JSON list of C-alpha atoms in Angstrom, two decimals:
[
{"chain": "A", "resi": 85, "resn": "MET", "atom": "CA", "xyz": [88.67, -51.81, -25.18]},
{"chain": "A", "resi": 86, "resn": "LYS", "atom": "CA", "xyz": [88.24, -49.32, -27.37]},
{"chain": "A", "resi": 87, "resn": "GLY", "atom": "CA", "xyz": [85.63, -48.76, -29.95]},
{"chain": "A", "resi": 88, "resn": "LYS", "atom": "CA", "xyz": [83.97, -46.25, -31.92]},
{"chain": "A", "resi": 89, "resn": "ILE", "atom": "CA", "xyz": [80.36, -44.69, -31.86]},
{"chain": "A", "resi": 90, "resn": "LEU", "atom": "CA", "xyz": [78.43, -45.59, -34.64]},
{"chain": "A", "resi": 91, "resn": "GLU", "atom": "CA", "xyz": [75.15, -44.47, -33.57]},
{"chain": "A", "resi": 92, "resn": "TYR", "atom": "CA", "xyz": [74.02, -42.13, -31.22]},
{"chain": "A", "resi": 93, "resn": "SER", "atom": "CA", "xyz": [70.21, -40.88, -31.04]},
{"chain": "A", "resi": 94, "resn": "ILE", "atom": "CA", "xyz": [70.08, -38.01, -27.98]},
{"chain": "A", "resi": 95, "resn": "GLN", "atom": "CA", "xyz": [66.08, -38.07, -27.77]},
{"chain": "A", "resi": 96, "resn": "ASN", "atom": "CA", "xyz": [66.55, -41.75, -26.69]},
{"chain": "A", "resi": 97, "resn": "SER", "atom": "CA", "xyz": [70.05, -41.21, -25.19]},
{"chain": "A", "resi": 98, "resn": "ASN", "atom": "CA", "xyz": [71.09, -44.83, -26.66]},
{"chain": "A", "resi": 99, "resn": "GLY", "atom": "CA", "xyz": [73.23, -45.69, -29.12]},
{"chain": "A", "resi": 100, "resn": "VAL", "atom": "CA", "xyz": [75.78, -48.52, -30.89]},
{"chain": "A", "resi": 101, "resn": "ILE", "atom": "CA", "xyz": [79.43, -49.16, -30.71]},
{"chain": "A", "resi": 102, "resn": "SER", "atom": "CA", "xyz": [81.86, -50.98, -32.67]},
{"chain": "A", "resi": 103, "resn": "GLY", "atom": "CA", "xyz": [84.24, -52.38, -30.80]},
{"chain": "A", "resi": 104, "resn": "ASP", "atom": "CA", "xyz": [87.76, -53.18, -31.35]},
{"chain": "A", "resi": 105, "resn": "ASP", "atom": "CA", "xyz": [87.13, -56.16, -31.80]},
{"chain": "A", "resi": 106, "resn": "GLY", "atom": "CA", "xyz": [84.72, -56.49, -34.32]},
{"chain": "A", "resi": 107, "resn": "LYS", "atom": "CA", "xyz": [82.25, -56.46, -32.64]},
{"chain": "A", "resi": 108, "resn": "ARG", "atom": "CA", "xyz": [78.71, -54.12, -32.02]},
{"chain": "A", "resi": 109, "resn": "TYR", "atom": "CA", "xyz": [76.96, -52.50, -28.90]},
{"chain": "A", "resi": 110, "resn": "ASN", "atom": "CA", "xyz": [74.45, -51.76, -28.58]},
{"chain": "A", "resi": 111, "resn": "PHE", "atom": "CA", "xyz": [74.38, -48.73, -25.58]},
{"chain": "A", "resi": 112, "resn": "ASN", "atom": "CA", "xyz": [72.12, -46.74, -23.22]},
{"chain": "A", "resi": 113, "resn": "SER", "atom": "CA", "xyz": [74.23, -43.41, -21.73]},
{"chain": "A", "resi": 114, "resn": "SER", "atom": "CA", "xyz": [71.67, -42.06, -19.51]},
{"chain": "A", "resi": 115, "resn": "LYS", "atom": "CA", "xyz": [72.85, -43.84, -16.79]},
{"chain": "A", "resi": 116, "resn": "TRP", "atom": "CA", "xyz": [76.77, -43.26, -17.47]},
{"chain": "A", "resi": 117, "resn": "ILE", "atom": "CA", "xyz": [78.89, -41.04, -14.53]},
{"chain": "A", "resi": 118, "resn": "ASN", "atom": "CA", "xyz": [80.77, -38.06, -15.78]},
{"chain": "A", "resi": 119, "resn": "ILE", "atom": "CA", "xyz": [83.09, -38.43, -13.05]},
{"chain": "A", "resi": 120, "resn": "ASN", "atom": "CA", "xyz": [84.23, -34.76, -14.22]},
{"chain": "A", "resi": 121, "resn": "ASP", "atom": "CA", "xyz": [81.20, -33.10, -13.75]},
{"chain": "A", "resi": 122, "resn": "SER", "atom": "CA", "xyz": [79.21, -35.36, -11.24]},
{"chain": "A", "resi": 123, "resn": "PHE", "atom": "CA", "xyz": [82.06, -36.99, -8.78]},
{"chain": "A", "resi": 124, "resn": "ASN", "atom": "CA", "xyz": [83.42, -33.30, -7.79]},
{"chain": "A", "resi": 125, "resn": "ALA", "atom": "CA", "xyz": [84.56, -31.62, -4.63]},
{"chain": "A", "resi": 126, "resn": "ASN", "atom": "CA", "xyz": [80.37, -30.70, -4.36]},
{"chain": "A", "resi": 127, "resn": "TYR", "atom": "CA", "xyz": [79.26, -34.00, -4.17]},
{"chain": "A", "resi": 128, "resn": "ILE", "atom": "CA", "xyz": [82.55, -35.10, -1.54]},
{"chain": "A", "resi": 129, "resn": "LEU", "atom": "CA", "xyz": [81.56, -32.06, 0.82]},
{"chain": "A", "resi": 130, "resn": "ARG", "atom": "CA", "xyz": [77.79, -33.26, 0.17]},
{"chain": "A", "resi": 131, "resn": "PHE", "atom": "CA", "xyz": [79.01, -37.26, 0.94]},
{"chain": "A", "resi": 132, "resn": "LEU", "atom": "CA", "xyz": [80.98, -35.94, 4.11]},
{"chain": "A", "resi": 133, "resn": "LEU", "atom": "CA", "xyz": [78.89, -32.96, 5.89]},
{"chain": "A", "resi": 134, "resn": "LYS", "atom": "CA", "xyz": [75.39, -34.67, 5.25]},
{"chain": "A", "resi": 135, "resn": "ASP", "atom": "CA", "xyz": [73.85, -31.52, 4.81]},
{"chain": "A", "resi": 136, "resn": "ASN", "atom": "CA", "xyz": [71.78, -32.41, 1.75]},
{"chain": "A", "resi": 137, "resn": "LEU", "atom": "CA", "xyz": [70.17, -35.79, 1.74]},
{"chain": "A", "resi": 138, "resn": "GLU", "atom": "CA", "xyz": [69.41, -35.96, -1.59]},
{"chain": "A", "resi": 139, "resn": "MET", "atom": "CA", "xyz": [72.84, -35.15, -3.04]},
{"chain": "A", "resi": 140, "resn": "TYR", "atom": "CA", "xyz": [74.60, -37.54, 0.15]},
{"chain": "A", "resi": 141, "resn": "ASP", "atom": "CA", "xyz": [72.06, -40.03, -1.75]},
{"chain": "A", "resi": 142, "resn": "ILE", "atom": "CA", "xyz": [73.69, -40.09, -4.85]},
{"chain": "A", "resi": 143, "resn": "SER", "atom": "CA", "xyz": [77.43, -39.67, -3.98]},
{"chain": "A", "resi": 144, "resn": "LYS", "atom": "CA", "xyz": [76.92, -42.32, -1.36]},
{"chain": "A", "resi": 145, "resn": "GLU", "atom": "CA", "xyz": [75.30, -44.78, -4.03]},
{"chain": "A", "resi": 146, "resn": "TYR", "atom": "CA", "xyz": [78.72, -43.74, -6.17]},
{"chain": "A", "resi": 147, "resn": "VAL", "atom": "CA", "xyz": [81.13, -44.40, -3.62]},
{"chain": "A", "resi": 148, "resn": "VAL", "atom": "CA", "xyz": [79.62, -47.61, -2.70]},
{"chain": "A", "resi": 149, "resn": "ASN", "atom": "CA", "xyz": [79.31, -48.66, -6.31]},
{"chain": "A", "resi": 150, "resn": "ASN", "atom": "CA", "xyz": [82.65, -47.90, -8.06]},
{"chain": "A", "resi": 151, "resn": "ASN", "atom": "CA", "xyz": [86.39, -47.83, -7.76]},
{"chain": "A", "resi": 152, "resn": "CYS", "atom": "CA", "xyz": [86.68, -44.01, -6.85]},
{"chain": "A", "resi": 153, "resn": "THR", "atom": "CA", "xyz": [89.83, -41.76, -7.86]},
{"chain": "A", "resi": 154, "resn": "ILE", "atom": "CA", "xyz": [90.09, -38.16, -6.31]},
{"chain": "A", "resi": 155, "resn": "SER", "atom": "CA", "xyz": [92.34, -35.68, -8.42]},
{"chain": "A", "resi": 156, "resn": "SER", "atom": "CA", "xyz": [94.38, -33.30, -6.24]},
{"chain": "A", "resi": 157, "resn": "GLU", "atom": "CA", "xyz": [93.18, -30.27, -7.06]},
{"chain": "A", "resi": 158, "resn": "VAL", "atom": "CA", "xyz": [89.97, -31.87, -5.59]},
{"chain": "A", "resi": 159, "resn": "LEU", "atom": "CA", "xyz": [90.43, -33.24, -3.05]},
{"chain": "A", "resi": 160, "resn": "ALA", "atom": "CA", "xyz": [92.64, -29.32, -2.07]},
{"chain": "A", "resi": 161, "resn": "GLU", "atom": "CA", "xyz": [89.17, -28.22, -2.90]},
{"chain": "A", "resi": 162, "resn": "VAL", "atom": "CA", "xyz": [87.42, -30.23, -0.39]},
{"chain": "A", "resi": 163, "resn": "VAL", "atom": "CA", "xyz": [90.10, -29.62, 2.50]},
{"chain": "A", "resi": 164, "resn": "PHE", "atom": "CA", "xyz": [89.96, -26.17, 1.72]},
{"chain": "A", "resi": 165, "resn": "VAL", "atom": "CA", "xyz": [86.11, -25.92, 2.29]},
{"chain": "A", "resi": 166, "resn": "LEU", "atom": "CA", "xyz": [86.50, -28.18, 5.28]},
{"chain": "A", "resi": 167, "resn": "LEU", "atom": "CA", "xyz": [88.59, -25.40, 7.43]},
{"chain": "A", "resi": 168, "resn": "LYS", "atom": "CA", "xyz": [87.58, -22.55, 5.65]},
{"chain": "A", "resi": 169, "resn": "VAL", "atom": "CA", "xyz": [83.76, -22.67, 5.03]},
{"chain": "A", "resi": 170, "resn": "TYR", "atom": "CA", "xyz": [83.05, -25.04, 7.99]},
{"chain": "A", "resi": 171, "resn": "LYS", "atom": "CA", "xyz": [85.29, -24.60, 10.21]},
{"chain": "A", "resi": 172, "resn": "VAL", "atom": "CA", "xyz": [85.87, -28.49, 10.74]},
{"chain": "A", "resi": 173, "resn": "GLU", "atom": "CA", "xyz": [88.91, -28.68, 12.76]},
{"chain": "A", "resi": 174, "resn": "LYS", "atom": "CA", "xyz": [92.22, -29.49, 11.07]},
{"chain": "A", "resi": 175, "resn": "GLU", "atom": "CA", "xyz": [93.02, -32.96, 13.25]},
{"chain": "A", "resi": 176, "resn": "ASP", "atom": "CA", "xyz": [88.82, -34.14, 12.04]},
{"chain": "A", "resi": 177, "resn": "ILE", "atom": "CA", "xyz": [89.89, -33.80, 8.54]}
]
């Protein structure tokens, strides 16, 4: 579905969208996840390494509850960091 944002309150993180079906929908943006900002190499590394439990829990919740797509650039960054920074053997990646 496509739509147009009719109203949005930054203070309340909510608004109204007019859908292409002609109906109006209320939304709350405080629960939105922007994959470009949130599901990046850092989140993937925290999920794989479990070295920061707070970030691990956030990443795990997202991975378990959503279909995830990882760009080839992010995947390359993850592999590079695992190999060069964390010294993970290639066979283990």
